[in-house]
mmCIF file of C-alpha atoms in Angstrom:
data_model
loop_
_atom_site.group_PDB
_atom_site.id
_atom_site.type_symbol
_atom_site.label_atom_id
_atom_site.label_comp_id
_atom_site.label_asym_id
_atom_site.label_seq_id
_atom_site.Cartn_x
_atom_site.Cartn_y
_atom_site.Cartn_z
ATOM 1 C CA PRO A 1 157.118 -36.657 -53.899
ATOM 2 C CA THR A 2 158.119 -37.795 -50.417
ATOM 3 C CA ILE A 3 159.829 -34.502 -49.563
ATOM 4 C CA LEU A 4 156.753 -32.621 -50.796
ATOM 5 C CA GLY A 5 154.653 -34.839 -48.539
ATOM 6 C CA LEU A 6 156.835 -33.980 -45.553
ATOM 7 C CA VAL A 7 156.522 -30.234 -46.222
ATOM 8 C CA VAL A 8 152.728 -30.584 -46.558
ATOM 9 C CA LEU A 9 152.553 -32.504 -43.280
ATOM 10 C CA LEU A 10 154.685 -29.885 -41.566
ATOM 11 C CA THR A 11 152.628 -26.907 -42.716
ATOM 12 C CA LEU A 12 149.138 -28.387 -42.423
ATOM 13 C CA GLY A 13 149.910 -29.923 -39.057
ATOM 14 C CA GLN A 14 150.573 -26.394 -37.845
ATOM 15 C CA LEU A 15 147.275 -25.235 -39.360
ATOM 16 C CA LEU A 16 145.435 -27.910 -37.389
ATOM 17 C CA PHE A 17 147.062 -26.626 -34.186
ATOM 18 C CA HIS A 18 145.863 -23.051 -34.894
ATOM 19 C CA ARG A 19 149.313 -21.506 -35.319
ATOM 20 C CA ARG A 20 149.195 -17.940 -36.650
ATOM 21 C CA THR A 21 152.564 -18.263 -38.412
ATOM 22 C CA ILE A 22 154.168 -21.228 -40.105
ATOM 23 C CA TRP A 23 157.463 -22.534 -38.780
ATOM 24 C CA MET A 24 159.840 -24.007 -41.333
ATOM 25 C CA PRO A 25 163.302 -25.489 -40.881
ATOM 26 C CA SER A 26 166.076 -22.980 -41.463
ATOM 27 C CA TRP A 27 167.355 -24.806 -44.553
ATOM 28 C CA ILE A 28 164.014 -23.944 -46.182
ATOM 29 C CA SER A 29 163.218 -20.571 -44.602
ATOM 30 C CA GLN A 30 166.654 -19.066 -45.215
ATOM 31 C CA ARG A 31 166.639 -19.677 -48.945
ATOM 32 C CA SER A 32 166.676 -16.598 -51.123
ATOM 33 C CA VAL A 33 166.053 -15.663 -54.718
ATOM 34 C CA PRO A 34 167.785 -12.814 -56.532
ATOM 35 C CA GLN A 35 165.461 -9.854 -57.090
ATOM 36 C CA ASP A 36 165.727 -9.906 -60.884
ATOM 37 C CA LYS A 37 164.711 -13.574 -61.027
ATOM 38 C CA LEU A 38 161.844 -12.954 -58.619
ATOM 39 C CA LEU A 39 160.517 -10.053 -60.704
ATOM 40 C CA LYS A 40 160.884 -12.071 -63.902
ATOM 41 C CA GLY A 41 158.938 -14.941 -62.314
ATOM 42 C CA LEU A 42 156.215 -12.593 -61.053
ATOM 43 C CA ASP A 43 155.844 -11.065 -64.514
ATOM 44 C CA TRP A 44 155.537 -14.526 -66.032
ATOM 45 C CA LEU A 45 152.851 -15.490 -63.458
ATOM 46 C CA GLN A 46 150.577 -12.525 -64.256
ATOM 47 C CA LYS A 47 148.703 -14.313 -67.052
ATOM 48 C CA PRO A 48 148.084 -17.596 -65.155
ATOM 49 C CA ALA A 49 147.078 -15.605 -62.051
ATOM 50 C CA ARG A 50 144.491 -13.620 -64.028
ATOM 51 C CA PHE A 51 143.114 -16.872 -65.435
ATOM 52 C CA LEU A 52 142.819 -18.405 -61.952
ATOM 53 C CA ASP A 53 141.245 -15.232 -60.551
ATOM 54 C CA ARG A 54 138.632 -15.369 -63.297
ATOM 55 C CA TRP A 55 137.693 -18.999 -62.563
ATOM 56 C CA THR A 56 137.935 -19.076 -58.773
ATOM 57 C CA GLY A 57 136.283 -17.083 -56.047
ATOM 58 C CA PRO A 58 134.302 -17.383 -52.842
ATOM 59 C CA ARG A 59 131.795 -20.134 -53.712
ATOM 60 C CA LEU A 60 130.287 -22.580 -51.237
ATOM 61 C CA VAL A 61 132.401 -20.847 -48.601
ATOM 62 C CA PHE A 62 131.155 -23.127 -45.793
ATOM 63 C CA LEU A 63 133.237 -25.910 -47.396
ATOM 64 C CA ALA A 64 136.406 -23.805 -47.382
ATOM 65 C CA ASP A 65 136.118 -22.084 -43.979
ATOM 66 C CA GLY A 66 135.705 -23.301 -40.419
ATOM 67 C CA PRO A 67 135.279 -27.073 -40.172
ATOM 68 C CA GLY A 68 135.595 -27.460 -43.958
ATOM 69 C CA LEU A 69 139.090 -25.984 -43.805
ATOM 70 C CA TYR A 70 140.147 -28.587 -41.258
ATOM 71 C CA VAL A 71 138.593 -31.391 -43.306
ATOM 72 C CA MET A 72 140.601 -30.197 -46.327
ATOM 73 C CA ALA A 73 143.749 -30.073 -44.190
ATOM 74 C CA ILE A 74 143.217 -33.653 -43.029
ATOM 75 C CA ILE A 75 142.593 -34.859 -46.600
ATOM 76 C CA CYS A 76 145.779 -33.094 -47.725
ATOM 77 C CA MET A 77 147.689 -34.764 -44.901
ATOM 78 C CA LEU A 78 146.357 -38.152 -46.028
ATOM 79 C CA VAL A 79 147.534 -37.397 -49.574
ATOM 80 C CA ALA A 80 150.923 -36.389 -48.165
ATOM 81 C CA LEU A 81 151.146 -39.655 -46.208
ATOM 82 C CA ALA A 82 150.384 -41.572 -49.415
ATOM 83 C CA MET A 83 153.173 -39.846 -51.378
ATOM 84 C CA PRO A 84 155.755 -42.629 -50.790
ATOM 85 C CA ALA A 85 153.298 -45.165 -52.251
ATOM 86 C CA MET A 86 152.727 -42.841 -55.195
ATOM 87 C CA GLU A 87 156.396 -43.161 -56.101
ATOM 88 C CA VAL A 88 155.762 -46.820 -56.944
ATOM 89 C CA VAL A 89 152.616 -46.395 -59.073
ATOM 90 C CA PRO A 90 153.468 -44.595 -62.338
ATOM 91 C CA PHE A 91 152.033 -41.086 -62.751
ATOM 92 C CA SER A 92 150.012 -41.219 -59.534
ATOM 93 C CA ALA A 93 152.234 -38.596 -57.902
ATOM 94 C CA ASN A 94 151.015 -36.199 -60.600
ATOM 95 C CA GLY A 95 147.437 -36.758 -59.439
ATOM 96 C CA GLY A 96 148.450 -36.261 -55.813
ATOM 97 C CA GLY A 97 150.297 -33.058 -56.659
ATOM 98 C CA ALA A 98 147.331 -31.779 -58.672
ATOM 99 C CA ALA A 99 144.993 -32.531 -55.766
ATOM 100 C CA LEU A 100 147.271 -30.710 -53.311
ATOM 101 C CA THR A 101 147.482 -27.749 -55.698
ATOM 102 C CA ALA A 102 143.702 -27.641 -56.058
ATOM 103 C CA PHE A 103 143.252 -27.825 -52.284
ATOM 104 C CA GLY A 104 145.775 -25.024 -51.778
ATOM 105 C CA LEU A 105 143.982 -22.849 -54.302
ATOM 106 C CA ALA A 106 140.622 -23.692 -52.712
ATOM 107 C CA ILE A 107 141.944 -22.601 -49.316
ATOM 108 C CA VAL A 108 143.414 -19.346 -50.616
ATOM 109 C CA ALA A 109 140.387 -18.460 -52.784
ATOM 110 C CA ARG A 110 137.855 -19.777 -50.233
ATOM 111 C CA ASP A 111 136.335 -21.770 -53.083
ATOM 112 C CA GLY A 112 134.231 -24.686 -51.872
ATOM 113 C CA LEU A 113 133.454 -25.816 -55.406
ATOM 114 C CA LEU A 114 137.157 -26.189 -56.099
ATOM 115 C CA ALA A 115 137.444 -28.104 -52.813
ATOM 116 C CA ILE A 116 134.871 -30.575 -54.149
ATOM 117 C CA VAL A 117 136.866 -30.940 -57.378
ATOM 118 C CA ALA A 118 140.053 -31.456 -55.344
ATOM 119 C CA THR A 119 138.356 -34.103 -53.203
ATOM 120 C CA SER A 120 137.173 -35.906 -56.341
ATOM 121 C CA LEU A 121 140.679 -35.780 -57.781
ATOM 122 C CA THR A 122 142.016 -37.175 -54.511
ATOM 123 C CA LEU A 123 139.549 -40.070 -54.589
ATOM 124 C CA VAL A 124 140.394 -40.911 -58.214
ATOM 125 C CA THR A 125 144.137 -40.757 -57.490
ATOM 126 C CA GLY A 126 143.660 -42.878 -54.371
ATOM 127 C CA TRP A 127 141.768 -45.453 -56.425
ATOM 128 C CA PHE A 128 144.614 -45.587 -58.959
ATOM 129 C CA VAL A 129 147.206 -46.000 -56.196
ATOM 130 C CA VAL A 130 145.275 -48.754 -54.404
ATOM 131 C CA THR A 131 144.489 -50.682 -57.592
ATOM 132 C CA GLY A 132 148.043 -50.194 -58.850
ATOM 133 C CA LEU A 133 149.531 -51.541 -55.638
ATOM 134 C CA ALA A 134 146.972 -54.350 -55.416
ATOM 135 C CA GLY A 135 147.631 -55.310 -59.037
ATOM 136 C CA GLU A 136 151.371 -55.358 -58.394
ATOM 137 C CA CYS A 137 150.895 -57.610 -55.349
ATOM 138 C CA TRP A 138 148.528 -59.868 -57.278
ATOM 139 C CA MET A 139 150.982 -60.205 -60.161
ATOM 140 C CA ARG A 140 153.807 -61.100 -57.793
ATOM 141 C CA LYS A 141 151.619 -63.714 -56.119
ATOM 142 C CA LYS A 142 151.049 -65.396 -59.499
ATOM 143 C CA GLU A 143 154.800 -65.712 -60.177
ATOM 144 C CA PRO A 144 156.642 -68.848 -59.024
ATOM 145 C CA SER A 145 157.980 -68.242 -55.562
ATOM 146 C CA VAL A 146 160.610 -70.950 -54.974
ATOM 147 C CA GLY A 147 162.763 -72.694 -57.534
ATOM 148 C CA PRO A 148 162.157 -73.165 -61.234
ATOM 149 C CA LYS A 149 158.647 -74.472 -61.804
ATOM 150 C CA MET A 150 158.790 -74.086 -65.577
ATOM 151 C CA GLN A 151 161.488 -75.164 -67.970
ATOM 152 C CA TRP A 152 162.224 -75.254 -71.646
ATOM 153 C CA SER A 153 163.227 -78.488 -73.296
ATOM 154 C CA ARG A 154 164.261 -79.568 -76.763
ATOM 155 C CA SER A 155 162.169 -82.722 -76.576
ATOM 156 C CA SER A 156 160.697 -82.232 -80.006
ATOM 157 C CA PHE A 157 162.269 -80.476 -82.916
ATOM 158 C CA SER A 158 159.972 -79.152 -85.533
ATOM 159 C CA ARG A 159 161.052 -77.179 -88.512
ATOM 160 C CA PHE A 160 158.806 -74.299 -89.477
ATOM 161 C CA GLN A 161 160.123 -71.887 -92.067
ATOM 162 C CA GLY A 162 163.688 -72.780 -91.227
ATOM 163 C CA LEU A 163 163.450 -72.023 -87.481
ATOM 164 C CA THR A 164 163.885 -74.503 -84.657
ATOM 165 C CA HIS A 165 161.026 -74.228 -82.183
ATOM 166 C CA LEU A 166 161.355 -75.197 -78.566
ATOM 167 C CA GLN A 167 158.525 -77.041 -76.938
ATOM 168 C CA TYR A 168 157.368 -75.601 -73.637
ATOM 169 C CA THR A 169 156.846 -78.180 -70.901
ATOM 170 C CA ARG A 170 155.683 -77.727 -67.349
ATOM 171 C CA SER A 171 157.283 -79.554 -64.469
ATOM 172 C CA ILE A 172 155.046 -79.860 -61.475
#
């Protein structure tokens, strides 16, 4: 997720600076795919592409063009900056990736309605990340910080169905 976040920051940062072409590092831009694999992949993508073409289109274009485009770019950059935190909260990187995918499709299709859906998905994912991190911090705060504060002792032995039970005592 972090590498994806860096690529998103790199590309959308260039969009914000009105670059006509996207610069990529050579280790990314000089990669190649054999023609037979590319054609096989394109054939496989025909059905999903038809589905997406049927469900997307220029709707609420003012949200996907002009200032709306830059707002989407900034939101995507915020998602990309949150990607390292999403590695800690289980499954939240999936929500971030889905939001980035929806934003990318909204930009390409000029679909403002999809941009609204992507923004909602971003807010829900952000809520999960914040509550997940806050819950983790809260749980750590509740744990004993220095030295053993709790101990087990065999101060009383009681037999219950043949098992020896240990009595839990607290040392304060």
